[in-house]
Amino acid sequence: MELRELRAFVAVVEEGGLSAAARRLHVSQPALSQTVSGLERQVGVRLLVRGSTGVHATEAGTALLGEARAVLARHDQALRVMAGYACPGSGALRIGIPLELPAGLLDPALAELAVAHPDTRVQVRHLSTAEQLEALRAGELDVGLLRERPSGPEFDALLVVRETLGVLLAAEQAAELAGPDGIALDALGALQWVGFPRSDSPAWYDELTAILRGHGLDLGPEAPQGQALIADVKLAAVVSGRTFALAPPGWQQLLPDHVTWSPLVGHPLVRRTWAVWPADSRRRDLGRFIAALDRSAAGRPRPRTEWAPGGR
C-alpha cells in the first residue's frame, strides 16, 4: 500500500463520497475511484459501500481507516521533525493569511518560533488563496494559509483548520427561518448569497457553490473580481434582510443587535484552511513554525457557541 492510496481512502471515508474527496485531493473522480479500487484489490476485501446517504466504510474499511490515519500521522510528523534539522532559516519568514482565521491559531505558533529562532523576523500579508499561490511560486512568500490544497509536487501542505460555517442574517429574518437545530440551508432560497469572487479561491468557490446550488439556492451574479469579503461588507449586506453571508462559529467580529449568527442544520458547509509551503524548502525556522502551527491547531478547543433561535 502506498501513502497516496491511504490518503485517498481516508479522504473518501471522511468526506462521505468520491466527488467531495476528489475536490479535497484536487484529483479527478475517475482517478480517485481507480485508486480506491486498486487498494481494495491489494487487500483482497471490500472497503467501501455506497448507500443512499453516501459512501461508508465496511467493517474491514473501518479497521483500515484507523491504521491508515496512524500511518499518515506518523509520516507527516516525521517530515515536520526532519524539516527542523535541514538548514537554518535567515531573515524574514513571510507568511500569507486569509481574511478570517480562528482566534488563537497563529499566536502560539509565532510565540514558539520567536523562542526557537529569535533572529527570524515575521512578515504577515493578507492575501486571497490565488494571490498566495502566485506569491509562493514567485518566491515572495515562505508559507501561506490557503482555503484549498494545491495539487502537484511543488508544495507540501498541512490541514490546520476545519470550520463548520453558519449563516449571518438580519435578526428578524433569522427568527422567521430558525428551527430547534438552526436554519436549514434550503430555507435560504429566497435570499441572495453575499459571496467572494471565484478568482480568489477557485476550488473552494466551486465546492461551496455546488453545495448551495444543490440545496436550491439561486446565487445570482458572481462577486466582482477584487472585491474583498471583509466583515463590514458581510454585515452591511445582510441588514436589509434580503441577503445572507457565511461565517464560522465564534466569529471574531462583534455583531450589531440587528444581525445574528445561526448554525446550519446538518452542518453542510465545512471550510478548510491549509498551511502550504514549497516542498524543496530547507528552512529550519519554517519547519519549526509548521510543527508549532500543527500543535496549535491540534490543541485549539472547538469554538463553543451558545445559540437560540433568533438570538445573537
Short mmCIF file of C-alpha atoms in Angstrom, two decimals:
data_model
loop_
_atom_site.label_atom_id
_atom_site.label_comp_id
_atom_site.label_asym_id
_atom_site.label_seq_id
_atom_site.Cartn_x
_atom_site.Cartn_y
_atom_site.Cartn_z
CA MET A 1 0.00 0.00 0.00
CA GLU A 2 1.25 3.45 -0.92
CA LEU A 3 0.73 6.62 1.09
CA ARG A 4 -1.29 8.23 -1.72
CA GLU A 5 -3.67 5.24 -1.69
CA LEU A 6 -4.15 5.54 2.06
CA ARG A 7 -4.74 9.29 1.77
CA ALA A 8 -7.30 8.70 -0.95
CA PHE A 9 -9.14 6.07 1.13
CA VAL A 10 -9.18 8.27 4.25
CA ALA A 11 -10.47 11.24 2.23
CA VAL A 12 -13.34 9.23 0.74
CA VAL A 13 -14.45 7.96 4.15
CA GLU A 14 -14.14 11.36 5.83
CA GLU A 15 -15.94 13.19 3.04
CA GLY A 16 -18.60 10.53 2.61
CA GLY A 17 -18.32 10.40 -1.16
CA LEU A 18 -15.97 10.31 -4.14
CA SER A 19 -16.91 13.72 -5.50
CA ALA A 20 -16.15 15.62 -2.30
CA ALA A 21 -12.97 13.59 -1.72
CA ALA A 22 -11.79 14.30 -5.26
CA ARG A 23 -12.24 18.03 -4.71
CA ARG A 24 -10.38 17.82 -1.41
CA LEU A 25 -7.44 15.98 -3.00
CA HIS A 26 -7.55 18.01 -6.24
CA VAL A 27 -7.79 14.91 -8.42
CA SER A 28 -10.42 13.71 -10.86
CA GLN A 29 -13.20 11.47 -9.58
CA PRO A 30 -12.38 8.61 -12.03
CA ALA A 31 -8.73 8.67 -10.94
CA LEU A 32 -9.74 8.58 -7.28
CA SER A 33 -12.15 5.70 -7.93
CA GLN A 34 -9.37 3.73 -9.63
CA THR A 35 -7.03 4.37 -6.70
CA VAL A 36 -9.54 3.10 -4.15
CA SER A 37 -10.44 0.09 -6.31
CA GLY A 38 -6.74 -0.74 -6.60
CA LEU A 39 -6.38 -0.59 -2.84
CA GLU A 40 -9.31 -2.99 -2.42
CA ARG A 41 -7.69 -5.40 -4.86
CA GLN A 42 -4.43 -5.26 -2.88
CA VAL A 43 -6.03 -6.06 0.47
CA GLY A 44 -8.49 -8.55 -1.02
CA VAL A 45 -11.59 -7.25 0.76
CA ARG A 46 -14.27 -4.68 0.11
CA LEU A 47 -13.54 -1.46 1.97
CA LEU A 48 -16.40 0.82 0.92
CA VAL A 49 -20.11 0.51 0.22
CA ARG A 50 -22.36 3.07 -1.44
CA GLY A 51 -25.70 3.84 0.21
CA SER A 52 -28.49 6.38 -0.07
CA THR A 53 -26.60 8.78 2.21
CA GLY A 54 -23.20 8.42 0.56
CA VAL A 55 -20.16 6.17 0.77
CA HIS A 56 -19.45 4.31 4.01
CA ALA A 57 -16.67 2.05 5.25
CA THR A 58 -17.28 -1.66 5.68
CA GLU A 59 -16.13 -3.41 8.84
CA ALA A 60 -12.79 -4.08 7.16
CA GLY A 61 -12.70 -0.50 5.92
CA THR A 62 -13.26 0.84 9.42
CA ALA A 63 -10.34 -1.24 10.67
CA LEU A 64 -8.11 0.02 7.86
CA LEU A 65 -9.21 3.63 8.49
CA GLY A 66 -7.67 3.67 11.96
CA GLU A 67 -4.44 2.11 10.73
CA ALA A 68 -4.24 4.46 7.73
CA ARG A 69 -4.71 7.55 9.87
CA ALA A 70 -1.95 6.38 12.21
CA VAL A 71 0.46 5.70 9.34
CA LEU A 72 -0.22 9.07 7.71
CA ALA A 73 0.11 10.92 11.00
CA ARG A 74 3.49 9.33 11.71
CA HIS A 75 4.69 10.03 8.17
CA ASP A 76 3.67 13.70 8.34
CA GLN A 77 5.20 14.06 11.79
CA ALA A 78 8.50 12.59 10.56
CA LEU A 79 8.58 15.13 7.73
CA ARG A 80 7.97 18.00 10.12
CA VAL A 81 10.68 16.85 12.51
CA MET A 82 13.23 16.42 9.73
CA ALA A 83 12.40 19.85 8.32
CA GLY A 84 13.59 21.32 11.61
CA TYR A 85 17.07 19.80 11.09
CA ALA A 86 17.51 20.63 7.42
CA CYS A 87 19.15 24.03 7.39
CA PRO A 88 18.86 27.26 9.33
CA GLY A 89 16.49 29.97 8.25
CA SER A 90 17.57 33.56 7.94
CA GLY A 91 15.99 36.95 7.62
CA ALA A 92 12.23 37.25 7.41
CA LEU A 93 9.68 34.45 7.41
CA ARG A 94 6.97 35.69 5.06
CA ILE A 95 3.51 34.35 5.89
CA GLY A 96 0.32 34.79 3.88
CA ILE A 97 -3.03 34.65 5.65
CA PRO A 98 -6.68 34.92 4.54
CA LEU A 99 -9.13 37.47 5.87
CA GLU A 100 -10.63 35.20 8.54
CA LEU A 101 -8.74 32.90 10.89
CA PRO A 102 -9.82 31.39 14.22
CA ALA A 103 -8.59 33.24 17.28
CA GLY A 104 -5.64 31.56 18.95
CA LEU A 105 -4.36 29.71 15.91
CA LEU A 106 -1.32 31.78 14.96
CA ASP A 107 -0.27 33.31 18.27
CA PRO A 108 1.09 30.13 19.97
CA ALA A 109 2.99 29.10 16.81
CA LEU A 110 4.54 32.55 16.41
CA ALA A 111 5.47 32.64 20.10
CA GLU A 112 7.23 29.26 19.83
CA LEU A 113 9.02 30.42 16.69
CA ALA A 114 10.24 33.56 18.46
CA VAL A 115 11.80 31.47 21.24
CA ALA A 116 13.39 28.86 18.95
CA HIS A 117 14.57 31.32 16.27
CA PRO A 118 14.89 34.79 17.82
CA ASP A 119 16.71 36.11 14.73
CA THR A 120 13.78 35.34 12.43
CA ARG A 121 11.57 38.31 11.64
CA VAL A 122 7.96 37.60 10.71
CA GLN A 123 6.17 39.43 7.90
CA VAL A 124 2.43 38.75 7.52
CA ARG A 125 0.36 39.66 4.46
CA HIS A 126 -3.42 39.41 3.95
CA LEU A 127 -3.90 37.72 0.56
CA SER A 128 -6.50 35.55 -1.14
CA THR A 129 -5.71 31.90 -1.85
CA ALA A 130 -4.94 32.63 -5.51
CA GLU A 131 -2.71 35.56 -4.58
CA GLN A 132 -0.86 33.45 -2.03
CA LEU A 133 -0.23 30.68 -4.55
CA GLU A 134 1.13 33.21 -7.02
CA ALA A 135 3.38 34.70 -4.33
CA LEU A 136 4.60 31.25 -3.25
CA ARG A 137 5.52 30.35 -6.82
CA ALA A 138 7.28 33.71 -7.24
CA GLY A 139 9.31 33.20 -4.07
CA GLU A 140 7.58 36.13 -2.36
CA LEU A 141 6.09 34.02 0.45
CA ASP A 142 7.60 31.24 2.55
CA VAL A 143 4.31 29.78 3.75
CA GLY A 144 0.65 30.54 3.12
CA LEU A 145 -2.64 29.68 4.79
CA LEU A 146 -4.91 28.70 1.91
CA ARG A 147 -8.56 27.69 1.56
CA GLU A 148 -7.62 24.85 -0.78
CA ARG A 149 -4.79 22.37 -1.09
CA PRO A 150 -2.77 22.85 -4.28
CA SER A 151 -2.13 19.82 -6.48
CA GLY A 152 1.24 18.74 -7.76
CA PRO A 153 4.61 18.02 -6.14
CA GLU A 154 5.88 21.59 -5.82
CA PHE A 155 4.16 22.23 -2.47
CA ASP A 156 3.75 20.47 0.85
CA ALA A 157 0.58 21.07 2.81
CA LEU A 158 -0.85 20.55 6.28
CA LEU A 159 -4.54 20.84 7.15
CA VAL A 160 -4.69 23.17 10.15
CA VAL A 161 -8.34 24.24 10.45
CA ARG A 162 -11.76 22.77 9.70
CA GLU A 163 -14.56 25.26 10.37
CA THR A 164 -18.26 24.44 10.20
CA LEU A 165 -19.87 27.50 8.68
CA GLY A 166 -23.11 29.05 9.86
CA VAL A 167 -25.16 31.89 8.45
CA LEU A 168 -25.34 35.63 9.16
CA LEU A 169 -28.84 37.08 8.77
CA ALA A 170 -30.88 40.07 9.77
CA ALA A 171 -32.26 39.22 13.22
CA GLU A 172 -35.91 39.34 12.15
CA GLN A 173 -35.19 37.12 9.15
CA ALA A 174 -33.35 34.61 11.31
CA ALA A 175 -36.24 34.45 13.79
CA GLU A 176 -38.61 33.52 10.96
CA LEU A 177 -36.39 30.80 9.49
CA ALA A 178 -34.83 29.23 12.58
CA GLY A 179 -35.80 25.81 13.89
CA PRO A 180 -34.62 23.98 17.01
CA ASP A 181 -31.35 22.91 15.34
CA GLY A 182 -30.66 26.09 13.41
CA ILE A 183 -31.55 27.12 9.90
CA ALA A 184 -31.91 24.70 7.01
CA LEU A 185 -29.78 25.67 4.04
CA ASP A 186 -32.65 25.25 1.60
CA ALA A 187 -34.71 27.73 3.66
CA LEU A 188 -32.44 30.47 2.34
CA GLY A 189 -33.66 30.05 -1.24
CA ALA A 190 -35.37 33.46 -1.35
CA LEU A 191 -32.20 35.26 -0.26
CA GLN A 192 -29.04 36.17 -2.15
CA TRP A 193 -25.64 34.94 -1.03
CA VAL A 194 -23.00 37.56 -0.21
CA GLY A 195 -20.09 35.75 -1.83
CA PHE A 196 -16.49 36.24 -2.84
CA PRO A 197 -15.03 36.25 -6.37
CA ARG A 198 -14.27 32.82 -7.77
CA SER A 199 -10.82 34.06 -8.75
CA ASP A 200 -9.90 34.35 -5.05
CA SER A 201 -10.09 30.58 -4.46
CA PRO A 202 -11.47 28.61 -7.43
CA ALA A 203 -11.60 25.13 -5.87
CA TRP A 204 -13.19 26.31 -2.62
CA TYR A 205 -15.64 28.52 -4.55
CA ASP A 206 -16.68 25.60 -6.76
CA GLU A 207 -17.15 23.28 -3.78
CA LEU A 208 -19.14 25.86 -1.85
CA THR A 209 -21.40 26.97 -4.70
CA ALA A 210 -22.09 23.35 -5.73
CA ILE A 211 -23.47 22.68 -2.24
CA LEU A 212 -25.50 25.90 -2.23
CA ARG A 213 -26.98 25.17 -5.66
CA GLY A 214 -27.65 21.59 -4.60
CA HIS A 215 -29.94 23.00 -1.89
CA GLY A 216 -31.87 25.04 -4.43
CA LEU A 217 -30.22 28.41 -3.88
CA ASP A 218 -30.01 30.93 -6.72
CA LEU A 219 -26.60 32.54 -6.27
CA GLY A 220 -27.15 35.44 -8.59
CA PRO A 221 -24.23 37.25 -10.25
CA GLU A 222 -20.69 36.44 -9.14
CA ALA A 223 -18.97 38.98 -6.93
CA PRO A 224 -16.71 41.27 -8.96
CA GLN A 225 -13.02 40.40 -9.08
CA GLY A 226 -11.04 42.26 -6.46
CA GLN A 227 -13.93 42.70 -4.02
CA ALA A 228 -12.64 41.72 -0.58
CA LEU A 229 -15.28 39.99 1.53
CA ILE A 230 -14.37 41.77 4.75
CA ALA A 231 -16.57 41.69 7.85
CA ASP A 232 -18.05 45.13 7.21
CA VAL A 233 -19.18 44.06 3.74
CA LYS A 234 -20.94 40.99 5.16
CA LEU A 235 -22.67 42.89 7.93
CA ALA A 236 -23.78 45.77 5.73
CA ALA A 237 -25.19 43.36 3.14
CA VAL A 238 -27.34 41.27 5.49
CA VAL A 239 -29.02 44.19 7.28
CA SER A 240 -31.67 44.55 4.56
CA GLY A 241 -33.00 41.04 5.17
CA ARG A 242 -32.67 40.09 1.50
CA THR A 243 -29.22 38.50 1.67
CA PHE A 244 -27.21 36.09 3.79
CA ALA A 245 -23.49 35.65 4.46
CA LEU A 246 -21.48 32.75 5.83
CA ALA A 247 -19.28 32.80 8.92
CA PRO A 248 -17.83 30.25 11.36
CA PRO A 249 -18.96 29.91 14.99
CA GLY A 250 -17.03 32.15 17.31
CA TRP A 251 -16.59 34.72 14.54
CA GLN A 252 -14.31 37.43 15.93
CA GLN A 253 -16.38 40.31 14.58
CA LEU A 254 -18.81 41.83 17.11
CA LEU A 255 -22.34 41.54 15.74
CA PRO A 256 -24.71 44.52 15.91
CA ASP A 257 -28.11 43.99 17.52
CA HIS A 258 -29.91 43.71 14.18
CA VAL A 259 -27.67 40.91 12.84
CA THR A 260 -27.50 37.35 14.15
CA TRP A 261 -25.41 34.22 13.50
CA SER A 262 -27.14 30.83 13.33
CA PRO A 263 -25.85 27.31 12.70
CA LEU A 264 -26.93 25.44 9.59
CA VAL A 265 -28.90 22.26 10.10
CA GLY A 266 -26.72 19.23 9.39
CA HIS A 267 -23.55 21.33 9.11
CA PRO A 268 -23.34 21.05 5.30
CA LEU A 269 -20.57 23.63 4.81
CA VAL A 270 -17.04 22.99 6.06
CA ARG A 271 -14.26 25.46 5.31
CA ARG A 272 -10.72 24.10 5.43
CA THR A 273 -7.51 26.06 5.80
CA TRP A 274 -4.20 24.53 4.73
CA ALA A 275 -0.66 25.61 5.57
CA VAL A 276 1.20 25.41 2.25
CA TRP A 277 4.91 25.82 1.62
CA PRO A 278 7.45 24.93 -1.11
CA ALA A 279 8.35 21.24 -0.98
CA ASP A 280 12.03 22.00 -1.53
CA SER A 281 12.30 24.45 1.38
CA ARG A 282 15.00 23.60 3.91
CA ARG A 283 14.47 26.46 6.33
CA ARG A 284 14.65 25.27 9.90
CA ASP A 285 12.59 28.20 11.15
CA LEU A 286 9.86 27.34 8.67
CA GLY A 287 9.91 23.72 9.83
CA ARG A 288 9.62 24.86 13.43
CA PHE A 289 6.73 27.18 12.58
CA ILE A 290 4.83 24.44 10.72
CA ALA A 291 5.30 21.97 13.58
CA ALA A 292 4.19 24.62 16.10
CA LEU A 293 1.19 25.50 13.94
CA ASP A 294 0.23 21.83 13.84
CA ARG A 295 0.41 21.62 17.64
CA SER A 296 -1.56 24.85 17.98
CA ALA A 297 -4.28 23.52 15.68
CA ALA A 298 -4.42 20.16 17.45
CA GLY A 299 -4.66 21.75 20.88
CA ARG A 300 -7.10 24.52 19.99
CA PRO A 301 -10.52 23.82 21.53
CA ARG A 302 -13.53 23.80 19.27
CA PRO A 303 -15.47 27.06 19.39
CA ARG A 304 -18.27 26.97 21.92
CA THR A 305 -21.28 28.89 20.67
CA GLU A 306 -24.37 29.47 22.75
CA TRP A 307 -27.31 29.89 20.40
CA ALA A 308 -31.06 30.11 20.49
CA PRO A 309 -33.42 30.64 17.55
CA GLY A 310 -33.41 34.33 16.71
CA GLY A 311 -30.60 35.03 19.20
CA ARG A 312 -27.19 36.54 18.55
#
